[in-house]
PDB file of C-alpha atoms in Angstrom:
ATOM      1  CA  MET A  21     -33.992-110.893  14.216  1.00 68.00           C
ATOM      2  CA  SER A  22     -35.038-107.732  16.023  1.00 90.00           C
ATOM      3  CA  PRO A  23     -32.244-105.396  17.118  1.00 95.00           C
ATOM      4  CA  LEU A  24     -32.075-103.945  20.597  1.00 96.00           C
ATOM      5  CA  PRO A  25     -33.901-100.631  21.003  1.00 94.00           C
ATOM      6  CA  LEU A  26     -31.818 -97.698  19.860  1.00 93.00           C
ATOM      7  CA  PRO A  27     -31.016 -95.640  22.957  1.00 95.00           C
ATOM      8  CA  PRO A  28     -30.846 -91.850  22.683  1.00 94.00           C
ATOM      9  CA  ALA A  29     -27.348 -90.654  21.837  1.00 95.00           C
ATOM     10  CA  TRP A  30     -25.450 -89.242  24.803  1.00 94.00           C
ATOM     11  CA  SER A  31     -26.289 -85.558  24.616  1.00 90.00           C
ATOM     12  CA  GLY A  32     -24.591 -84.199  27.706  1.00 89.00           C
ATOM     13  CA  ALA A  33     -21.009 -83.127  28.142  1.00 93.00           C
ATOM     14  CA  LEU A  34     -18.488 -85.898  28.496  1.00 97.00           C
ATOM     15  CA  PRO A  35     -16.825 -86.153  31.911  1.00 97.00           C
ATOM     16  CA  LYS A  36     -14.018 -83.672  32.453  1.00 97.00           C
ATOM     17  CA  ALA A  37     -10.508 -84.982  31.829  1.00 98.00           C
ATOM     18  CA  THR A  38      -7.125 -83.241  31.907  1.00 98.00           C
ATOM     19  CA  PRO A  39      -4.663 -85.877  30.667  1.00 98.00           C
ATOM     20  CA  PRO A  40      -1.003 -84.850  30.805  1.00 98.00           C
ATOM     21  CA  ALA A  41       0.720 -84.024  27.523  1.00 98.00           C
ATOM     22  CA  GLU A  42       3.114 -86.975  27.890  1.00 97.00           C
ATOM     23  CA  MET A  43       0.363 -89.580  28.138  1.00 98.00           C
ATOM     24  CA  THR A  44       0.239 -92.214  25.365  1.00 98.00           C
ATOM     25  CA  LEU A  45      -1.609 -95.397  24.468  1.00 98.00           C
ATOM     26  CA  HIS A  46      -0.314 -98.523  22.685  1.00 98.00           C
ATOM     27  CA  GLN A  47      -1.736-101.891  21.709  1.00 98.00           C
ATOM     28  CA  LEU A  48       0.203-105.107  22.279  1.00 98.00           C
ATOM     29  CA  PRO A  49      -1.448-107.876  20.218  1.00 98.00           C
ATOM     30  CA  THR A  50      -0.394-111.270  21.558  1.00 98.00           C
ATOM     31  CA  GLY A  51      -2.407-113.584  19.318  1.00 98.00           C
ATOM     32  CA  THR A  52      -5.847-114.742  18.233  1.00 98.00           C
ATOM     33  CA  TYR A  53      -8.089-117.770  18.551  1.00 98.00           C
ATOM     34  CA  VAL A  54     -10.873-118.932  16.268  1.00 97.00           C
ATOM     35  CA  THR A  55     -14.577-118.556  17.076  1.00 97.00           C
ATOM     36  CA  ARG A  56     -17.570-118.682  14.759  1.00 96.00           C
ATOM     37  CA  ALA A  57     -19.708-115.578  14.409  1.00 97.00           C
ATOM     38  CA  ALA A  58     -22.783-117.646  15.275  1.00 97.00           C
ATOM     39  CA  PHE A  59     -21.418-117.936  18.809  1.00 96.00           C
ATOM     40  CA  ALA A  60     -20.188-114.347  19.012  1.00 97.00           C
ATOM     41  CA  PHE A  61     -23.318-112.275  18.422  1.00 97.00           C
ATOM     42  CA  ARG A  62     -26.991-112.837  17.724  1.00 97.00           C
ATOM     43  CA  GLY A  63     -27.542-113.347  13.994  1.00 96.00           C
ATOM     44  CA  GLY A  64     -23.933-114.307  13.244  1.00 97.00           C
ATOM     45  CA  LYS A  65     -23.353-117.030  10.659  1.00 97.00           C
ATOM     46  CA  PHE A  66     -21.862-120.400  11.534  1.00 96.00           C
ATOM     47  CA  ARG A  67     -19.711-120.405   8.391  1.00 97.00           C
ATOM     48  CA  ASP A  68     -18.234-117.010   9.351  1.00 98.00           C
ATOM     49  CA  LYS A  69     -15.035-117.749  11.275  1.00 97.00           C
ATOM     50  CA  ARG A  70     -13.688-114.922  13.419  1.00 97.00           C
ATOM     51  CA  ASP A  71     -10.185-114.429  14.761  1.00 97.00           C
ATOM     52  CA  PHE A  72     -10.767-113.333  18.343  1.00 98.00           C
ATOM     53  CA  ALA A  73      -8.075-110.929  19.487  1.00 98.00           C
ATOM     54  CA  SER A  74      -6.144-111.370  22.692  1.00 98.00           C
ATOM     55  CA  THR A  75      -4.568-107.939  22.973  1.00 98.00           C
ATOM     56  CA  ALA A  76      -3.150-105.979  25.889  1.00 98.00           C
ATOM     57  CA  VAL A  77      -3.138-102.187  26.011  1.00 98.00           C
ATOM     58  CA  LEU A  78      -0.373-100.090  27.559  1.00 98.00           C
ATOM     59  CA  VAL A  79      -1.281 -96.733  29.097  1.00 98.00           C
ATOM     60  CA  GLN A  80       1.769 -94.563  29.639  1.00 98.00           C
ATOM     61  CA  HIS A  81       1.214 -91.800  32.196  1.00 98.00           C
ATOM     62  CA  PRO A  82       3.735 -89.615  34.047  1.00 98.00           C
ATOM     63  CA  GLU A  83       2.473 -90.961  37.380  1.00 98.00           C
ATOM     64  CA  GLY A  84       3.099 -94.566  36.349  1.00 98.00           C
ATOM     65  CA  ASP A  85       2.007 -96.884  33.548  1.00 98.00           C
ATOM     66  CA  LEU A  86      -0.677 -99.560  33.467  1.00 98.00           C
ATOM     67  CA  LEU A  87      -1.566-102.503  31.292  1.00 98.00           C
ATOM     68  CA  ILE A  88      -5.199-103.179  30.489  1.00 99.00           C
ATOM     69  CA  ASP A  89      -5.418-106.994  30.310  1.00 98.00           C
ATOM     70  CA  ALA A  90      -2.401-109.162  29.540  1.00 98.00           C
ATOM     71  CA  GLY A  91      -3.128-111.268  26.443  1.00 98.00           C
ATOM     72  CA  PHE A  92      -1.533-114.661  25.836  1.00 98.00           C
ATOM     73  CA  SER A  93       1.484-115.823  27.804  1.00 98.00           C
ATOM     74  CA  SER A  94       4.322-118.096  26.739  1.00 97.00           C
ATOM     75  CA  GLU A  95       2.355-120.862  28.495  1.00 97.00           C
ATOM     76  CA  VAL A  96      -0.960-120.198  26.767  1.00 97.00           C
ATOM     77  CA  ALA A  97      -1.141-123.730  25.320  1.00 97.00           C
ATOM     78  CA  ASP A  98      -1.077-125.118  28.854  1.00 97.00           C
ATOM     79  CA  HIS A  99      -3.660-122.583  29.975  1.00 98.00           C
ATOM     80  CA  ILE A 100      -6.024-123.595  27.172  1.00 97.00           C
ATOM     81  CA  LYS A 101      -5.716-127.223  28.257  1.00 96.00           C
ATOM     82  CA  LEU A 102      -7.219-126.202  31.592  1.00 96.00           C
ATOM     83  CA  LEU A 103     -10.428-125.162  29.817  1.00 96.00           C
ATOM     84  CA  PRO A 104     -13.385-127.464  29.123  1.00 94.00           C
ATOM     85  CA  ARG A 105     -12.772-129.258  25.835  1.00 93.00           C
ATOM     86  CA  PHE A 106     -15.836-127.724  24.152  1.00 89.00           C
ATOM     87  CA  VAL A 107     -14.410-124.180  24.449  1.00 90.00           C
ATOM     88  CA  GLN A 108     -10.870-125.019  23.332  1.00 94.00           C
ATOM     89  CA  SER A 109     -10.125-123.731  19.823  1.00 94.00           C
ATOM     90  CA  PRO A 110      -7.183-123.282  17.454  1.00 96.00           C
ATOM     91  CA  PHE A 111      -5.020-120.302  18.301  1.00 97.00           C
ATOM     92  CA  THR A 112      -2.161-118.315  16.832  1.00 97.00           C
ATOM     93  CA  GLN A 113       0.509-116.766  19.009  1.00 96.00           C
ATOM     94  CA  ARG A 114       2.383-113.525  18.490  1.00 94.00           C
ATOM     95  CA  GLY A 115       4.895-112.009  20.855  1.00 96.00           C
ATOM     96  CA  THR A 116       3.804-111.973  24.482  1.00 98.00           C
ATOM     97  CA  VAL A 117       3.490-108.687  26.358  1.00 98.00           C
ATOM     98  CA  ASP A 118       6.728-109.546  28.126  1.00 98.00           C
ATOM     99  CA  GLU A 119       8.522-110.067  24.798  1.00 98.00           C
ATOM    100  CA  GLN A 120       7.091-106.892  23.254  1.00 98.00           C
ATOM    101  CA  LEU A 121       8.141-104.773  26.237  1.00 98.00           C
ATOM    102  CA  THR A 122      11.660-106.181  25.990  1.00 97.00           C
ATOM    103  CA  ALA A 123      11.873-105.635  22.218  1.00 97.00           C
ATOM    104  CA  ALA A 124      10.812-101.998  22.660  1.00 97.00           C
ATOM    105  CA  GLY A 125      13.414-101.367  25.339  1.00 97.00           C
ATOM    106  CA  TYR A 126      10.619-100.382  27.692  1.00 97.00           C
ATOM    107  CA  ASP A 127      11.531 -99.260  31.220  1.00 96.00           C
ATOM    108  CA  ARG A 128       9.637-101.780  33.350  1.00 95.00           C
ATOM    109  CA  SER A 129      10.119 -99.740  36.505  1.00 96.00           C
ATOM    110  CA  ARG A 130       7.319 -97.538  35.181  1.00 97.00           C
ATOM    111  CA  LEU A 131       4.699-100.309  35.245  1.00 98.00           C
ATOM    112  CA  GLN A 132       2.331-100.220  38.222  1.00 97.00           C
ATOM    113  CA  GLY A 133       0.385-103.336  37.315  1.00 98.00           C
ATOM    114  CA  VAL A 134      -2.236-105.003  35.126  1.00 98.00           C
ATOM    115  CA  VAL A 135      -5.838-103.832  35.293  1.00 98.00           C
ATOM    116  CA  VAL A 136      -7.854-106.848  34.185  1.00 98.00           C
ATOM    117  CA  THR A 137     -11.275-106.123  32.699  1.00 98.00           C
ATOM    118  CA  HIS A 138     -12.228-109.506  34.146  1.00 98.00           C
ATOM    119  CA  SER A 139     -10.551-112.731  35.173  1.00 98.00           C
ATOM    120  CA  HIS A 140     -11.176-115.053  32.200  1.00 98.00           C
ATOM    121  CA  TRP A 141      -8.223-116.944  30.729  1.00 98.00           C
ATOM    122  CA  ASP A 142      -7.796-114.872  27.557  1.00 97.00           C
ATOM    123  CA  HIS A 143      -7.406-111.685  29.606  1.00 98.00           C
ATOM    124  CA  VAL A 144      -5.065-112.940  32.334  1.00 98.00           C
ATOM    125  CA  SER A 145      -2.874-115.616  30.704  1.00 98.00           C
ATOM    126  CA  GLY A 146      -0.044-113.161  30.016  1.00 98.00           C
ATOM    127  CA  VAL A 147       0.200-112.199  33.679  1.00 98.00           C
ATOM    128  CA  SER A 148       2.172-115.404  34.254  1.00 97.00           C
ATOM    129  CA  ASP A 149       5.149-113.891  32.379  1.00 97.00           C
ATOM    130  CA  LEU A 150       5.059-110.599  34.297  1.00 97.00           C
ATOM    131  CA  SER A 151       6.205-109.721  37.807  1.00 95.00           C
ATOM    132  CA  LEU A 152       3.435-107.199  38.345  1.00 96.00           C
ATOM    133  CA  PRO A 153       0.541-106.570  40.705  1.00 98.00           C
ATOM    134  CA  ILE A 154      -2.903-107.525  39.420  1.00 98.00           C
ATOM    135  CA  TRP A 155      -5.470-104.764  39.874  1.00 98.00           C
ATOM    136  CA  MET A 156      -8.888-106.215  40.756  1.00 98.00           C
ATOM    137  CA  ASN A 157     -12.003-105.187  42.635  1.00 98.00           C
ATOM    138  CA  GLU A 158     -13.536-107.299  45.370  1.00 98.00           C
ATOM    139  CA  GLY A 159     -16.452-108.547  43.276  1.00 98.00           C
ATOM    140  CA  GLU A 160     -14.120-109.896  40.613  1.00 98.00           C
ATOM    141  CA  LEU A 161     -11.796-111.449  43.170  1.00 98.00           C
ATOM    142  CA  GLN A 162     -14.712-113.369  44.661  1.00 98.00           C
ATOM    143  CA  TYR A 163     -15.822-114.491  41.200  1.00 98.00           C
ATOM    144  CA  ALA A 164     -12.302-115.609  40.226  1.00 98.00           C
ATOM    145  CA  ALA A 165     -11.876-117.538  43.474  1.00 97.00           C
ATOM    146  CA  LYS A 166     -14.967-119.687  42.966  1.00 96.00           C
ATOM    147  CA  ASP A 167     -16.185-119.788  39.367  1.00 97.00           C
ATOM    148  CA  SER A 168     -15.047-122.528  37.003  1.00 95.00           C
ATOM    149  CA  ASP A 169     -14.019-119.863  34.477  1.00 96.00           C
ATOM    150  CA  GLY A 170     -11.517-118.545  37.010  1.00 97.00           C
ATOM    151  CA  LYS A 171      -9.410-121.690  36.829  1.00 97.00           C
ATOM    152  CA  VAL A 172      -6.585-120.148  34.778  1.00 98.00           C
ATOM    153  CA  PHE A 173      -6.532-117.086  37.017  1.00 98.00           C
ATOM    154  CA  ARG A 174      -6.182-119.330  40.067  1.00 98.00           C
ATOM    155  CA  GLU A 175      -3.328-121.118  38.293  1.00 97.00           C
ATOM    156  CA  ILE A 176      -1.325-117.976  37.419  1.00 96.00           C
ATOM    157  CA  SER A 177      -2.101-115.594  40.288  1.00 97.00           C
ATOM    158  CA  PRO A 178      -0.059-117.123  43.143  1.00 96.00           C
ATOM    159  CA  GLY A 179       3.068-115.028  43.613  1.00 93.00           C
ATOM    160  CA  HIS A 180       1.396-111.889  42.265  1.00 97.00           C
ATOM    161  CA  ARG A 181       0.336-109.140  44.611  1.00 97.00           C
ATOM    162  CA  ILE A 182      -3.326-108.241  44.266  1.00 98.00           C
ATOM    163  CA  ARG A 183      -3.859-104.499  44.168  1.00 98.00           C
ATOM    164  CA  HIS A 184      -7.402-104.059  45.476  1.00 98.00           C
ATOM    165  CA  TYR A 185      -9.444-101.112  44.317  1.00 98.00           C
ATOM    166  CA  ASP A 186     -13.049-100.094  44.754  1.00 98.00           C
ATOM    167  CA  PHE A 187     -15.327 -97.521  43.180  1.00 98.00           C
ATOM    168  CA  PRO A 188     -15.516 -94.409  45.364  1.00 98.00           C
ATOM    169  CA  GLY A 189     -16.350 -92.164  42.426  1.00 97.00           C
ATOM    170  CA  PRO A 190     -19.742 -91.148  41.084  1.00 97.00           C
ATOM    171  CA  ALA A 191     -21.746 -92.594  38.220  1.00 97.00           C
ATOM    172  CA  TYR A 192     -19.816 -92.363  34.976  1.00 98.00           C
ATOM    173  CA  LEU A 193     -21.527 -92.246  31.563  1.00 97.00           C
ATOM    174  CA  GLY A 194     -24.471 -94.195  32.909  1.00 95.00           C
ATOM    175  CA  PHE A 195     -22.501 -96.770  34.898  1.00 97.00           C
ATOM    176  CA  PRO A 196     -23.259 -96.661  38.610  1.00 96.00           C
ATOM    177  CA  SER A 197     -19.817 -96.071  40.124  1.00 97.00           C
ATOM    178  CA  SER A 198     -16.252 -95.343  39.083  1.00 98.00           C
ATOM    179  CA  TYR A 199     -12.595 -95.127  40.067  1.00 98.00           C
ATOM    180  CA  ASP A 200     -10.469 -92.290  38.689  1.00 98.00           C
ATOM    181  CA  VAL A 201      -7.028 -93.928  38.641  1.00 98.00           C
ATOM    182  CA  TYR A 202      -4.852 -90.801  38.390  1.00 98.00           C
ATOM    183  CA  GLY A 203      -7.322 -88.223  39.637  1.00 98.00           C
ATOM    184  CA  ASP A 204      -7.231 -86.313  36.345  1.00 98.00           C
ATOM    185  CA  GLY A 205      -9.996 -88.124  34.472  1.00 98.00           C
ATOM    186  CA  SER A 206      -7.572 -89.670  31.970  1.00 98.00           C
ATOM    187  CA  VAL A 207      -8.178 -93.276  33.083  1.00 99.00           C
ATOM    188  CA  VAL A 208     -11.479 -94.090  34.752  1.00 98.00           C
ATOM    189  CA  ILE A 209     -12.567 -97.617  35.629  1.00 98.00           C
ATOM    190  CA  ALA A 210     -16.343 -98.118  35.742  1.00 98.00           C
ATOM    191  CA  LEU A 211     -18.086-101.097  37.272  1.00 98.00           C
ATOM    192  CA  ALA A 212     -20.145-102.822  34.575  1.00 98.00           C
ATOM    193  CA  GLY A 213     -20.744-106.320  35.960  1.00 98.00           C
ATOM    194  CA  GLY A 214     -22.966-108.834  34.250  1.00 98.00           C
ATOM    195  CA  HIS A 215     -20.377-110.768  32.266  1.00 98.00           C
ATOM    196  CA  THR A 216     -18.608-111.566  35.515  1.00 98.00           C
ATOM    197  CA  THR A 217     -19.442-110.203  38.943  1.00 98.00           C
ATOM    198  CA  GLY A 218     -16.822-107.473  38.880  1.00 98.00           C
ATOM    199  CA  SER A 219     -16.175-106.980  35.162  1.00 98.00           C
ATOM    200  CA  VAL A 220     -15.238-103.409  34.322  1.00 98.00           C
ATOM    201  CA  ILE A 221     -14.902-100.919  31.498  1.00 98.00           C
ATOM    202  CA  VAL A 222     -11.742 -98.823  31.318  1.00 99.00           C
ATOM    203  CA  PHE A 223     -12.303 -95.363  29.842  1.00 99.00           C
ATOM    204  CA  VAL A 224      -9.182 -93.592  28.557  1.00 99.00           C
ATOM    205  CA  THR A 225      -8.877 -89.982  27.437  1.00 98.00           C
ATOM    206  CA  LEU A 226      -5.696 -88.850  25.665  1.00 98.00           C
ATOM    207  CA  PRO A 227      -4.260 -85.323  25.501  1.00 98.00           C
ATOM    208  CA  THR A 228      -5.329 -85.217  21.844  1.00 97.00           C
ATOM    209  CA  GLY A 229      -8.941 -85.381  23.060  1.00 97.00           C
ATOM    210  CA  ASN A 230      -9.400 -88.898  21.666  1.00 98.00           C
ATOM    211  CA  ARG A 231     -11.461 -91.076  23.971  1.00 98.00           C
ATOM    212  CA  TYR A 232     -11.590 -94.859  24.232  1.00 98.00           C
ATOM    213  CA  ALA A 233     -13.784 -97.343  26.059  1.00 98.00           C
ATOM    214  CA  PHE A 234     -12.145-100.730  26.609  1.00 99.00           C
ATOM    215  CA  ILE A 235     -15.288-102.721  27.312  1.00 98.00           C
ATOM    216  CA  GLY A 236     -13.819-106.186  27.929  1.00 98.00           C
ATOM    217  CA  ASP A 237     -16.410-108.822  27.033  1.00 98.00           C
ATOM    218  CA  LEU A 238     -19.501-106.644  27.333  1.00 98.00           C
ATOM    219  CA  ALA A 239     -19.596-107.499  23.621  1.00 98.00           C
ATOM    220  CA  TRP A 240     -17.223-109.809  21.812  1.00 98.00           C
ATOM    221  CA  GLN A 241     -17.310-108.142  18.399  1.00 98.00           C
ATOM    222  CA  LEU A 242     -17.998-104.677  17.000  1.00 98.00           C
ATOM    223  CA  ASP A 243     -20.818-106.244  14.969  1.00 98.00           C
ATOM    224  CA  ALA A 244     -22.796-106.484  18.200  1.00 97.00           C
ATOM    225  CA  LEU A 245     -22.733-102.685  18.354  1.00 97.00           C
ATOM    226  CA  ARG A 246     -23.225-102.115  14.628  1.00 97.00           C
ATOM    227  CA  LEU A 247     -26.223-104.472  14.530  1.00 97.00           C
ATOM    228  CA  ARG A 248     -27.477-103.626  18.050  1.00 97.00           C
ATOM    229  CA  VAL A 249     -27.541-107.239  19.169  1.00 97.00           C
ATOM    230  CA  ASP A 250     -26.296-109.123  22.184  1.00 96.00           C
ATOM    231  CA  ARG A 251     -24.996-112.665  22.464  1.00 96.00           C
ATOM    232  CA  PRO A 252     -27.096-115.629  21.304  1.00 96.00           C
ATOM    233  CA  LEU A 253     -29.399-116.864  24.057  1.00 94.00           C
ATOM    234  CA  MET A 254     -27.399-119.983  24.874  1.00 94.00           C
ATOM    235  CA  LEU A 255     -24.167-117.999  25.128  1.00 95.00           C
ATOM    236  CA  ARG A 256     -25.835-115.396  27.333  1.00 95.00           C
ATOM    237  CA  LEU A 257     -26.816-118.168  29.706  1.00 94.00           C
ATOM    238  CA  LEU A 258     -23.419-119.880  29.599  1.00 94.00           C
ATOM    239  CA  ALA A 259     -21.060-116.905  29.498  1.00 96.00           C
ATOM    240  CA  ASP A 260     -22.734-114.183  31.578  1.00 98.00           C
ATOM    241  CA  THR A 261     -23.482-114.078  35.286  1.00 98.00           C
ATOM    242  CA  ASP A 262     -26.293-111.544  34.693  1.00 98.00           C
ATOM    243  CA  PRO A 263     -27.393-111.247  31.035  1.00 97.00           C
ATOM    244  CA  LYS A 264     -29.801-108.394  31.825  1.00 97.00           C
ATOM    245  CA  LEU A 265     -26.963-106.343  33.292  1.00 97.00           C
ATOM    246  CA  VAL A 266     -24.843-107.034  30.206  1.00 98.00           C
ATOM    247  CA  ARG A 267     -27.661-105.789  27.998  1.00 97.00           C
ATOM    248  CA  GLN A 268     -27.937-102.607  30.092  1.00 97.00           C
ATOM    249  CA  GLY A 269     -24.215-102.005  29.658  1.00 98.00           C
ATOM    250  CA  LEU A 270     -24.415-102.626  25.930  1.00 98.00           C
ATOM    251  CA  LEU A 271     -27.220-100.089  25.595  1.00 97.00           C
ATOM    252  CA  ARG A 272     -25.147 -97.541  27.508  1.00 97.00           C
ATOM    253  CA  MET A 273     -22.270 -98.060  25.104  1.00 98.00           C
ATOM    254  CA  LEU A 274     -24.574 -97.792  22.082  1.00 97.00           C
ATOM    255  CA  ALA A 275     -25.446 -94.291  23.277  1.00 97.00           C
ATOM    256  CA  LEU A 276     -21.741 -93.399  23.166  1.00 98.00           C
ATOM    257  CA  THR A 277     -20.711 -94.817  19.798  1.00 96.00           C
ATOM    258  CA  ASP A 278     -20.382 -91.354  18.231  1.00 95.00           C
ATOM    259  CA  ARG A 279     -18.424 -89.937  21.153  1.00 97.00           C
ATOM    260  CA  MET A 280     -15.498 -92.334  21.517  1.00 98.00           C
ATOM    261  CA  GLN A 281     -13.770 -95.409  20.095  1.00 98.00           C
ATOM    262  CA  ILE A 282     -15.336 -98.467  21.653  1.00 98.00           C
ATOM    263  CA  VAL A 283     -13.040-101.473  21.907  1.00 98.00           C
ATOM    264  CA  PRO A 284     -14.491-104.932  22.555  1.00 98.00           C
ATOM    265  CA  SER A 285     -11.510-106.962  23.713  1.00 98.00           C
ATOM    266  CA  HIS A 286     -11.809-109.672  21.064  1.00 98.00           C
ATOM    267  CA  ASP A 287     -12.398-107.660  17.888  1.00 98.00           C
ATOM    268  CA  VAL A 288      -9.115-107.264  15.993  1.00 98.00           C
ATOM    269  CA  SER A 289     -10.365-104.239  14.041  1.00 98.00           C
ATOM    270  CA  ALA A 290     -11.503-102.443  17.202  1.00 98.00           C
ATOM    271  CA  TYR A 291      -7.864-101.567  17.933  1.00 98.00           C
ATOM    272  CA  ASP A 292      -7.380 -99.770  14.602  1.00 98.00           C
ATOM    273  CA  GLY A 293      -5.633 -96.455  15.081  1.00 98.00           C
ATOM    274  CA  ILE A 294      -3.996 -97.409  18.384  1.00 98.00           C
ATOM    275  CA  PRO A 295      -0.256 -97.605  17.659  1.00 98.00           C
ATOM    276  CA  LEU A 296       1.935-100.595  18.377  1.00 98.00           C
ATOM    277  CA  LEU A 297       4.690-100.262  20.937  1.00 97.00           C
ATOM    278  CA  THR A 298       7.994 -99.673  19.152  1.00 92.00           C
ATOM    279  CA  ALA A 299      11.564 -99.180  20.307  1.00 84.00           C
ATOM    280  CA  HIS A 300      12.205 -95.839  21.995  1.00 65.00           C
TER     281      HIS A 300
END
């Protein structure tokens, strides 16, 4: 198995960011489901079972908070039944985002919405428990409206306001266009595409200087980055709208591995170091 070519490490300055001192980041793990490594990345073993994370991330910012993805909902079992039988797998539930916010005594008036990295079931299920706008770009909305993998999104989205955004900003760390959510560089959404039409990466910079890249399903496991491999061929054809574009995005992230914490949505260990949300 030949790895992908090693791209040159990012040598330039990272984009300027001036996050406010009060800004924080928390993970909200809502559960896992079982997938074999052989299906997750090229060279993975069939006997190696992986617990795929379904975790939301809460960005707290003085100008209003955002969730990145929404994890499992209280109705996740019903959502999984909407999937083709061959992709259904055993799952384990933890507290939903809604339950974790309540347990922490979180002030929900601060939440502006859910930025979904893309519209697949394991990223949007938890929206059904939340009375929040869904932040999506036009390319992803069109994908979710028509593609078979948007079925759960179409089930849960009625009654939720869609907060449209586009990408008026310049290229960002190799990705062609961007949206600076707060105007201070602390949260920047970059159009990645390839996995779905409008799939995105959310870059977060904290006042500590720590940087994160929440890459959605550009890769499913950190092993894809460690080994410099993409998905197995069959999964590239089944799961990605443009496998070549996914590979381009993966190479861009490989160039940044020493500059920030890269978080594939479904790798449990990728969230290490990001604190849980606890009672205020």
